[in-house]
PDB file of C-alpha atoms in Angstrom:
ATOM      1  CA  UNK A   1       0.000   0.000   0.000  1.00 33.00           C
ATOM      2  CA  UNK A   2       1.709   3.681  -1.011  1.00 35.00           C
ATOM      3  CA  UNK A   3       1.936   6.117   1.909  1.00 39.00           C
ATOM      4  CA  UNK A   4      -0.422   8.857   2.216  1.00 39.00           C
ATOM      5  CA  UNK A   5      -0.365  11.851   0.478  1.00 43.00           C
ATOM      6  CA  UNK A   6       1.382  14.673   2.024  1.00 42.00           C
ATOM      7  CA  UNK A   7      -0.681  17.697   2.753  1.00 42.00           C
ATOM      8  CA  UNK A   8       0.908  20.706  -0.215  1.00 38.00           C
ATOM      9  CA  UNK A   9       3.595  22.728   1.581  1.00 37.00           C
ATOM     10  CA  UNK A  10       2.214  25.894   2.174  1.00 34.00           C
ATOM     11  CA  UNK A  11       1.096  25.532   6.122  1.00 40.00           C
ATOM     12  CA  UNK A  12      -1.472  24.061   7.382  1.00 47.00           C
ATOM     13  CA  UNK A  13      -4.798  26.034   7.861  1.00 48.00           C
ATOM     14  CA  UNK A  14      -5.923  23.521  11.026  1.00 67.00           C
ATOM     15  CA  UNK A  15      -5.069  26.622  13.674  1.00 71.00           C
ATOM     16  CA  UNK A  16      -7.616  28.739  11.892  1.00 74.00           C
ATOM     17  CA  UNK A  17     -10.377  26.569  12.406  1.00 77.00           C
ATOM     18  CA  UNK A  18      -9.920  25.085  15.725  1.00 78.00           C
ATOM     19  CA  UNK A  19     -11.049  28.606  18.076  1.00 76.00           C
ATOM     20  CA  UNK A  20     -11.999  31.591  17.090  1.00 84.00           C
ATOM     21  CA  UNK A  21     -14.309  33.363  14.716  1.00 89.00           C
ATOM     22  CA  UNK A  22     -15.013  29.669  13.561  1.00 91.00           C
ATOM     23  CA  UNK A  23     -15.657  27.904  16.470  1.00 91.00           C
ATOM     24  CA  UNK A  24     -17.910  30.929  17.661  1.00 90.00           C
ATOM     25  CA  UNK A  25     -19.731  30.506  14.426  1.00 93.00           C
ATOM     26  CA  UNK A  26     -20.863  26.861  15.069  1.00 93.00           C
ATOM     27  CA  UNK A  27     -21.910  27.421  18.445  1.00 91.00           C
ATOM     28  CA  UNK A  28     -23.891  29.992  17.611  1.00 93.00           C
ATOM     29  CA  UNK A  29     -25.099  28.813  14.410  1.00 94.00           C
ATOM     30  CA  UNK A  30     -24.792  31.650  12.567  1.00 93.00           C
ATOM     31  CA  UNK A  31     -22.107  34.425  11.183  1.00 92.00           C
ATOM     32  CA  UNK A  32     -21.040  36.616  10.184  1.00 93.00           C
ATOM     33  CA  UNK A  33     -18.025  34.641   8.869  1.00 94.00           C
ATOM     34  CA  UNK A  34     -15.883  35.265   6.209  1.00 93.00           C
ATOM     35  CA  UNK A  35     -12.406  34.488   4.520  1.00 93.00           C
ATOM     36  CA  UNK A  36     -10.543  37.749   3.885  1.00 92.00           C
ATOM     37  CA  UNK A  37      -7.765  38.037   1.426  1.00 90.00           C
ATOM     38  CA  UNK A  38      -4.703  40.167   1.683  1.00 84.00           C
ATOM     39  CA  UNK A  39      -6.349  43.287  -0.836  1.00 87.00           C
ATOM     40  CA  UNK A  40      -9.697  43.093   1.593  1.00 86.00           C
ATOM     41  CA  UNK A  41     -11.966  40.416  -1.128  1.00 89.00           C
ATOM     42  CA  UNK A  42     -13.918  38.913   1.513  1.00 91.00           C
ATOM     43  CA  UNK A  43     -15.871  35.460   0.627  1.00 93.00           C
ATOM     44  CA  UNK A  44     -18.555  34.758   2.918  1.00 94.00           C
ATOM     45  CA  UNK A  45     -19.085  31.598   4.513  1.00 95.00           C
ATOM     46  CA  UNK A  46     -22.580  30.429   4.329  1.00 96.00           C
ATOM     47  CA  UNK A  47     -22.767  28.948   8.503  1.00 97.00           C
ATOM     48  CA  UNK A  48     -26.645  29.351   8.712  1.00 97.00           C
ATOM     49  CA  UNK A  49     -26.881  27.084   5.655  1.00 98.00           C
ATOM     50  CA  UNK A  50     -24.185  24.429   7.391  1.00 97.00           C
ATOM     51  CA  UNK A  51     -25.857  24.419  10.611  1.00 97.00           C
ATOM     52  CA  UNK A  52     -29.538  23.721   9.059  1.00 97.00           C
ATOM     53  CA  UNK A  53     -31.124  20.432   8.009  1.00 97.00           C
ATOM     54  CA  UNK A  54     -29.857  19.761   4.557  1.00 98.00           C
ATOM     55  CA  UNK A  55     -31.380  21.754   1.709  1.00 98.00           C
ATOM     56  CA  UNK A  56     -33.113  20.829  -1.883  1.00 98.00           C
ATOM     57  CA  UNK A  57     -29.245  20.908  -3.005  1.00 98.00           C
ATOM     58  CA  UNK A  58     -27.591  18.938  -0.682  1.00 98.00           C
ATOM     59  CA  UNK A  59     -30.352  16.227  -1.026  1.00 98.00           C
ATOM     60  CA  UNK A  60     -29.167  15.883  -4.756  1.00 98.00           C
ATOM     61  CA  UNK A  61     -26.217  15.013  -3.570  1.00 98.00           C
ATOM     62  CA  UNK A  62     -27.345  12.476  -0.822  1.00 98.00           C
ATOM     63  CA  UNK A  63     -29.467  10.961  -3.736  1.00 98.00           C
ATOM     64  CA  UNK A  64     -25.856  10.073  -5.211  1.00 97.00           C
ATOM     65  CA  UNK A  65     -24.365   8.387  -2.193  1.00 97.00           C
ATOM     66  CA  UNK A  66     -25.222   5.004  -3.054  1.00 93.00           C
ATOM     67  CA  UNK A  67     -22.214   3.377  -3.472  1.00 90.00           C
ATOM     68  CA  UNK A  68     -20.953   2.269   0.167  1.00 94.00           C
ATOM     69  CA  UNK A  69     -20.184   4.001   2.894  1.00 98.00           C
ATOM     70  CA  UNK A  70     -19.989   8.071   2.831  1.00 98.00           C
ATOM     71  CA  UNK A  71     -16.641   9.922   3.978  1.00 98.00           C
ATOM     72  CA  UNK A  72     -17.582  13.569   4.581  1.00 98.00           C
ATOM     73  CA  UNK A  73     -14.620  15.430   4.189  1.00 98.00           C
ATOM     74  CA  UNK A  74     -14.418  18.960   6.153  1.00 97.00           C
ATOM     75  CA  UNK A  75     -17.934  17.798   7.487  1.00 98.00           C
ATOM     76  CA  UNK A  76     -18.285  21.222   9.533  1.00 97.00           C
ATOM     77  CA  UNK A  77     -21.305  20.848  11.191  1.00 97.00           C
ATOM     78  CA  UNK A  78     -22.713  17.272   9.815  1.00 98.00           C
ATOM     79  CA  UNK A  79     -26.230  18.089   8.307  1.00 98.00           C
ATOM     80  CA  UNK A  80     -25.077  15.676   5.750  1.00 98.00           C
ATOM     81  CA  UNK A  81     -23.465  12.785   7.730  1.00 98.00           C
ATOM     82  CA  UNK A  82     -26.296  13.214  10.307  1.00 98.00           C
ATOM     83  CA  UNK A  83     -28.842  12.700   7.119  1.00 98.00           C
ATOM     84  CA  UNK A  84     -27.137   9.686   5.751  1.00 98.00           C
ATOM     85  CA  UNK A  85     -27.319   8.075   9.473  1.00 97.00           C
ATOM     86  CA  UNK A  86     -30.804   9.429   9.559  1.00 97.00           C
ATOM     87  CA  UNK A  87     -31.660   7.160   6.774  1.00 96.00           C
ATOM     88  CA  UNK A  88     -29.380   4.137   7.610  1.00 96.00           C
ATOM     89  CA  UNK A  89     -26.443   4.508   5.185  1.00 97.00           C
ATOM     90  CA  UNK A  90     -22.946   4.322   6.672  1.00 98.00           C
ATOM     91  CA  UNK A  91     -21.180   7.500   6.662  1.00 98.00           C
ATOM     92  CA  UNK A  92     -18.223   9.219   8.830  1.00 98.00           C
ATOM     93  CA  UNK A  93     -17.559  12.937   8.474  1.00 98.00           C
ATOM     94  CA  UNK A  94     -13.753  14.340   9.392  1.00 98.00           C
ATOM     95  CA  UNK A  95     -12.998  17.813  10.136  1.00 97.00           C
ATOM     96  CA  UNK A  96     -10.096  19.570  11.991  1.00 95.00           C
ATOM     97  CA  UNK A  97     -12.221  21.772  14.117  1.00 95.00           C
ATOM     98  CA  UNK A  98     -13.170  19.915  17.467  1.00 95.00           C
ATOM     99  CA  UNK A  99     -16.120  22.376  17.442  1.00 95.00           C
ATOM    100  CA  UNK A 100     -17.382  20.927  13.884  1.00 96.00           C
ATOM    101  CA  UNK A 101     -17.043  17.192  15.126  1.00 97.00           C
ATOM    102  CA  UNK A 102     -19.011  18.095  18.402  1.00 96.00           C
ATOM    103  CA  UNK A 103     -22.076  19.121  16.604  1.00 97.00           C
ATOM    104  CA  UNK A 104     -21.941  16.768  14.254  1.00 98.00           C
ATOM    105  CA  UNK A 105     -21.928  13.876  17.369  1.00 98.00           C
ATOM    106  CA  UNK A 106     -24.428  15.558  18.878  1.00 97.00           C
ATOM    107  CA  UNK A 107     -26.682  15.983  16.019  1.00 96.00           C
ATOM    108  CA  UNK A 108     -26.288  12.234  15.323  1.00 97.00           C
ATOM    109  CA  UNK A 109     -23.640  11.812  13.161  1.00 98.00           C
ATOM    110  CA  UNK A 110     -20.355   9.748  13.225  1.00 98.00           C
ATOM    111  CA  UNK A 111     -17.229  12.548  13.697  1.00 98.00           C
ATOM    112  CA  UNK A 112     -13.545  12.174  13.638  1.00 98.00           C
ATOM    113  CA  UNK A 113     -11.161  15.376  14.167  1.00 97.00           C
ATOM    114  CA  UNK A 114      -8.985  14.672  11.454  1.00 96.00           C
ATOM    115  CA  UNK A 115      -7.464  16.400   8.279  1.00 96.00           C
ATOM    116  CA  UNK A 116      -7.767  14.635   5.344  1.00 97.00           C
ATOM    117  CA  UNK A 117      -4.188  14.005   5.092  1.00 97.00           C
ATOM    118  CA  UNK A 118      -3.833  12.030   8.522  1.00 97.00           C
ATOM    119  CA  UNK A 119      -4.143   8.633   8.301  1.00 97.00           C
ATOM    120  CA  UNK A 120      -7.658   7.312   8.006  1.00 98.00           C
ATOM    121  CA  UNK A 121     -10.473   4.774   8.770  1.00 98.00           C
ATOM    122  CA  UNK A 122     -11.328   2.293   5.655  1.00 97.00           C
ATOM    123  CA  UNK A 123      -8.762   3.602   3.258  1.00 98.00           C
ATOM    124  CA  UNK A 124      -9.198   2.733  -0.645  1.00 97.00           C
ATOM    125  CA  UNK A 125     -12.745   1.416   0.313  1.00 97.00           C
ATOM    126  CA  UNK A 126     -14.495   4.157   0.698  1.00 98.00           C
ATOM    127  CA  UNK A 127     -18.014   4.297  -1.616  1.00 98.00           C
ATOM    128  CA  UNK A 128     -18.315   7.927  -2.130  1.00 98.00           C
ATOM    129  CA  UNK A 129     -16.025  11.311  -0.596  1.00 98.00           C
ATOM    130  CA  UNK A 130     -17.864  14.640  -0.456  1.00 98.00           C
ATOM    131  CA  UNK A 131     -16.473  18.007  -0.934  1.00 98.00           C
ATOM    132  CA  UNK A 132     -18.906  20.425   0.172  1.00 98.00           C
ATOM    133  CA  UNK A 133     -19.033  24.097   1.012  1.00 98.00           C
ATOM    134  CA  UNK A 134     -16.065  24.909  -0.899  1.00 95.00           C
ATOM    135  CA  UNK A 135     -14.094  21.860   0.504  1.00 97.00           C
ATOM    136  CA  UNK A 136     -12.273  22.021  -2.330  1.00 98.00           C
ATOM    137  CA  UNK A 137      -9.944  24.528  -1.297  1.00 97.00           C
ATOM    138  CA  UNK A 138      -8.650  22.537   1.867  1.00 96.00           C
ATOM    139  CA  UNK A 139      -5.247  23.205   1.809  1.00 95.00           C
ATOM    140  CA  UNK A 140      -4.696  25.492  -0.957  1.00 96.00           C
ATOM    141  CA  UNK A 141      -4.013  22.821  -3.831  1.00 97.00           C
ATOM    142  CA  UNK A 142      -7.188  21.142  -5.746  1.00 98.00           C
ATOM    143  CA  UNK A 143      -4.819  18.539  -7.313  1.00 98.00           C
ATOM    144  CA  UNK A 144      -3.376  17.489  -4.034  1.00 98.00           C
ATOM    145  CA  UNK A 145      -6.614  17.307  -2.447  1.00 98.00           C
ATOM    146  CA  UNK A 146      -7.737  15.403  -5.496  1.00 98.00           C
ATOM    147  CA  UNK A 147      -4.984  12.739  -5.303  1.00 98.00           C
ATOM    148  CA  UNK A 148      -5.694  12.373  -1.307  1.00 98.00           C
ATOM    149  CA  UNK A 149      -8.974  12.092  -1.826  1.00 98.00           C
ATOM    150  CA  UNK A 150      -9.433   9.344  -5.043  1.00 98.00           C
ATOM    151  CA  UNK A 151      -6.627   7.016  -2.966  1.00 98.00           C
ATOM    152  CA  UNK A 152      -9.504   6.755  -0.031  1.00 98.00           C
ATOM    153  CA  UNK A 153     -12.046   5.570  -2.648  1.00 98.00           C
ATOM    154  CA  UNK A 154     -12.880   2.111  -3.522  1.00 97.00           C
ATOM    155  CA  UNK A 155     -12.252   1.137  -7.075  1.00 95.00           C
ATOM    156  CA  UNK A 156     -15.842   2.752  -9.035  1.00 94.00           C
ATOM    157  CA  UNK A 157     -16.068   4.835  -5.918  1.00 97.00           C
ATOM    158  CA  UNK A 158     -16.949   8.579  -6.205  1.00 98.00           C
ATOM    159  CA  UNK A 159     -16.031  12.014  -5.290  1.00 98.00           C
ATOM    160  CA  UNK A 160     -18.790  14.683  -5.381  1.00 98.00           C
ATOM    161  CA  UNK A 161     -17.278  18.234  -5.079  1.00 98.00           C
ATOM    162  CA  UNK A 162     -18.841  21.448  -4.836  1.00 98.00           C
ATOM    163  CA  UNK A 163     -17.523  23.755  -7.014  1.00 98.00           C
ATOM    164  CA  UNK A 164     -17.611  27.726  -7.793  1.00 96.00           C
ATOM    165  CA  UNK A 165     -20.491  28.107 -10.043  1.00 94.00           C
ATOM    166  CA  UNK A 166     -18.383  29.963 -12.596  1.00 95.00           C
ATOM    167  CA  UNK A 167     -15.191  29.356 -14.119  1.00 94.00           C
ATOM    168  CA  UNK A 168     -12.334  30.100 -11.751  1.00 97.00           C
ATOM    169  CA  UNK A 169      -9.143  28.893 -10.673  1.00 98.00           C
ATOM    170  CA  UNK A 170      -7.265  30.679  -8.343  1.00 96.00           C
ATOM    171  CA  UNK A 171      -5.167  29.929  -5.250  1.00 96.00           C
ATOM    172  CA  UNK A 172      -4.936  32.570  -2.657  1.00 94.00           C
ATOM    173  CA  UNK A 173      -3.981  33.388   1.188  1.00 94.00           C
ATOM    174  CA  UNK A 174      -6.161  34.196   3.112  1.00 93.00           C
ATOM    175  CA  UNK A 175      -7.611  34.847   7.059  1.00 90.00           C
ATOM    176  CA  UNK A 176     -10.692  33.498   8.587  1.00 91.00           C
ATOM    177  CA  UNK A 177     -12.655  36.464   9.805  1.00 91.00           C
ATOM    178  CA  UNK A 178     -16.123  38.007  11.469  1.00 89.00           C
ATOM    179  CA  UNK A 179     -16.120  41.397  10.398  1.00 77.00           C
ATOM    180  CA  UNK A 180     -15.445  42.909   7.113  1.00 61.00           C
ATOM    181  CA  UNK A 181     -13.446  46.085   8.931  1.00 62.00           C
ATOM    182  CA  UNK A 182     -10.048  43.753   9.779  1.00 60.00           C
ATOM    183  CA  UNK A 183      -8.299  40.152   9.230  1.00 55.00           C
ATOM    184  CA  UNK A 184      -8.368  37.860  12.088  1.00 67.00           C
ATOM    185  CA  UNK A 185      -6.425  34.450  12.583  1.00 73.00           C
ATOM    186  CA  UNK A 186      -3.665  32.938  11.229  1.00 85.00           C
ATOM    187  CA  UNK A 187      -3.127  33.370   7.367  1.00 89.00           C
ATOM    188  CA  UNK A 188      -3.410  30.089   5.838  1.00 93.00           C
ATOM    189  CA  UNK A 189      -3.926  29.125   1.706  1.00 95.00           C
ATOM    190  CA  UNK A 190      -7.110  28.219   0.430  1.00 96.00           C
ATOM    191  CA  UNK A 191      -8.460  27.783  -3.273  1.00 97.00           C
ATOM    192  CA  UNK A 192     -11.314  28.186  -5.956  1.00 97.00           C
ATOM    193  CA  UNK A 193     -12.197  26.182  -8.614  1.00 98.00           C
ATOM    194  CA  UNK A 194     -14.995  26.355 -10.896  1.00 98.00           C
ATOM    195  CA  UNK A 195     -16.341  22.725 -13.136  1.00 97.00           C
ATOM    196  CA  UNK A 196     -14.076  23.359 -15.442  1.00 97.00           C
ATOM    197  CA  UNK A 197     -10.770  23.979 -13.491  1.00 97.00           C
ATOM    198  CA  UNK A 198     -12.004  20.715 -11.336  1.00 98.00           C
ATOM    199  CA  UNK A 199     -12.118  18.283 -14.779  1.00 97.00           C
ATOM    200  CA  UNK A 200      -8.800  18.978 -15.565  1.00 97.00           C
ATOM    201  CA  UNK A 201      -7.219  18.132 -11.727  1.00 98.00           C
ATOM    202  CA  UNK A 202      -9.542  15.057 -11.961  1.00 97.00           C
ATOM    203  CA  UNK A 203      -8.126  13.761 -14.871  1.00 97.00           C
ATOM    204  CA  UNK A 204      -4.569  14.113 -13.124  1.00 96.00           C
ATOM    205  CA  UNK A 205      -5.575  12.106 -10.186  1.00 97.00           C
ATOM    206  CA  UNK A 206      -7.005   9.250 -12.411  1.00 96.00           C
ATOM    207  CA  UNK A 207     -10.689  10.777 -11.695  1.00 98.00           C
ATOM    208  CA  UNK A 208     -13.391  11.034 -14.574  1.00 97.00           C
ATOM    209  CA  UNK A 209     -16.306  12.879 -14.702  1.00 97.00           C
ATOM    210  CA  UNK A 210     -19.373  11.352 -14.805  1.00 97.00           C
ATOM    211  CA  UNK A 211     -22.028  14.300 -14.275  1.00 97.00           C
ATOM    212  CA  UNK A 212     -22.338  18.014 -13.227  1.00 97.00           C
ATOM    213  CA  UNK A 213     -25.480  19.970 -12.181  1.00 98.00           C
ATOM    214  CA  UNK A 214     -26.352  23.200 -10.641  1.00 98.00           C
ATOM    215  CA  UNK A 215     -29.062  23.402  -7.521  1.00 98.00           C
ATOM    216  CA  UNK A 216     -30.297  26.495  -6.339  1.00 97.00           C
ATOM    217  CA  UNK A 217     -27.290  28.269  -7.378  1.00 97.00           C
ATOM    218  CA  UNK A 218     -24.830  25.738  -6.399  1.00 98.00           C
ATOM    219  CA  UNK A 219     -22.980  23.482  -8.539  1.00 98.00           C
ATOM    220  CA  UNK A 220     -21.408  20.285  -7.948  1.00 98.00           C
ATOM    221  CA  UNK A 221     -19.772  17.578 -10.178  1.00 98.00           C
ATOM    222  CA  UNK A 222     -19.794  13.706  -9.442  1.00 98.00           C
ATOM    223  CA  UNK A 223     -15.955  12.236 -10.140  1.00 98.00           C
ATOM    224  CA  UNK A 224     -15.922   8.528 -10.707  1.00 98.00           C
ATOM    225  CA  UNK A 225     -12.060   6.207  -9.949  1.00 95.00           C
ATOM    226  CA  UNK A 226     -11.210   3.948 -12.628  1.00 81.00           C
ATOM    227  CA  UNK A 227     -10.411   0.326 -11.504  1.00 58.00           C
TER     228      UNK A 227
END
């Protein structure tokens, strides 16, 4: 069996999301809450949305999760993990933010505090990785991520990512933040990737695509592992 992947070299963003603005957020359940570049673009975080029962959207994506068990990757929250157990399909969520993993235990899902790039439970059998909310950009490199991600799966297994709904692919720094006036936190890299950015680091990591649809403004592409 290979080794892990390593997590990209450009730090490690797990500081930023254990206290703070973040960790407020999710007790509270809602923001403010942003991410707040170096030139003052600010990308709001959608926490109200996270810390809800899952939407028409995200139940197009539980519709997909058929294929074995569910890894939820940056499960924040864990409407989704907490649905799948809901209805009786395996599932474990992983997030480095102890605050994320104790709301998703207590709202019934199955939690590890975890990056992605620590070792993990059931790798290369997983059915089906998300990558909601913008998980993409954990860590600051899609392609990475990618790689990490398709050696969890299962041969035939899936990755369902959430992308930007336009075309974009840019890797920035960036601070996590509740107020538009100042940065707060640790600076730590994070990335964007629109459908069309995402096909071409799929194909890289030995991922093809197999559909892509738009929900209620969101959009979100299925990635299938070749045996």
């Amino acid at each position: 069996m290979s080794a892990p992947a390593q997590a990209p070299d450009l730090g490690r963003p797990d500081a930023a999301w254990h206290d703070g603005p973040y960790a407020a957020a999710l007790r509270t359940g809602h923001g403010p809450l942003f991410l707040r570049r170096a030139d003052g673009w600010l990308l709001p975080l959608d926490v109200e949305r996270w810390c809800a029962r899952p939407d028409p959207a995200d139940h197009t994506v539980l519709a997909r999760c058929d294929r074995g068990p569910v890894l939820d990757i940056g499960c924040g929250p864990g409407r989704l993990v907490a649905e799948l157990a809901a209805l009786g399909r395996p599932a474990l969520g992983i997030d480095v933010s102890p605050a994320a993993v104790s709301r998703t235990v207590l709202s019934g899902g199955s939690a590890l505090c975890r990056s992605v790039f620590d070792p993990l439970p059931r790798e290369g059998s997983w059915g089906t990785a998300l990558l909601m909310d913008g998980n993409i950009g954990i860590g600051g490199d899609p392609e990475t991520l990618l790689g990490r991600t398709a050696a969890l799966l299962a041969p035939n297994g899936t990755v369902i990512a959430e992308t930007a709904p336009v075309d974009i692919d840019e890797r920035v720094q960036v601070h996590m933040t509740d107020s538009s006036a100042h940065a707060t936190g640790p600076l730590f890299p994070w990335a964007r990737v629109g459908p069309r950015a995402l096909r071409g680091y799929a194909r890289r990591c030995g991922l093809s695509t197999t559909a892509t649809w738009t929900s209620q403004g969101r959009t979100f592409t299925e990635l299938t592992r070749g045996r």
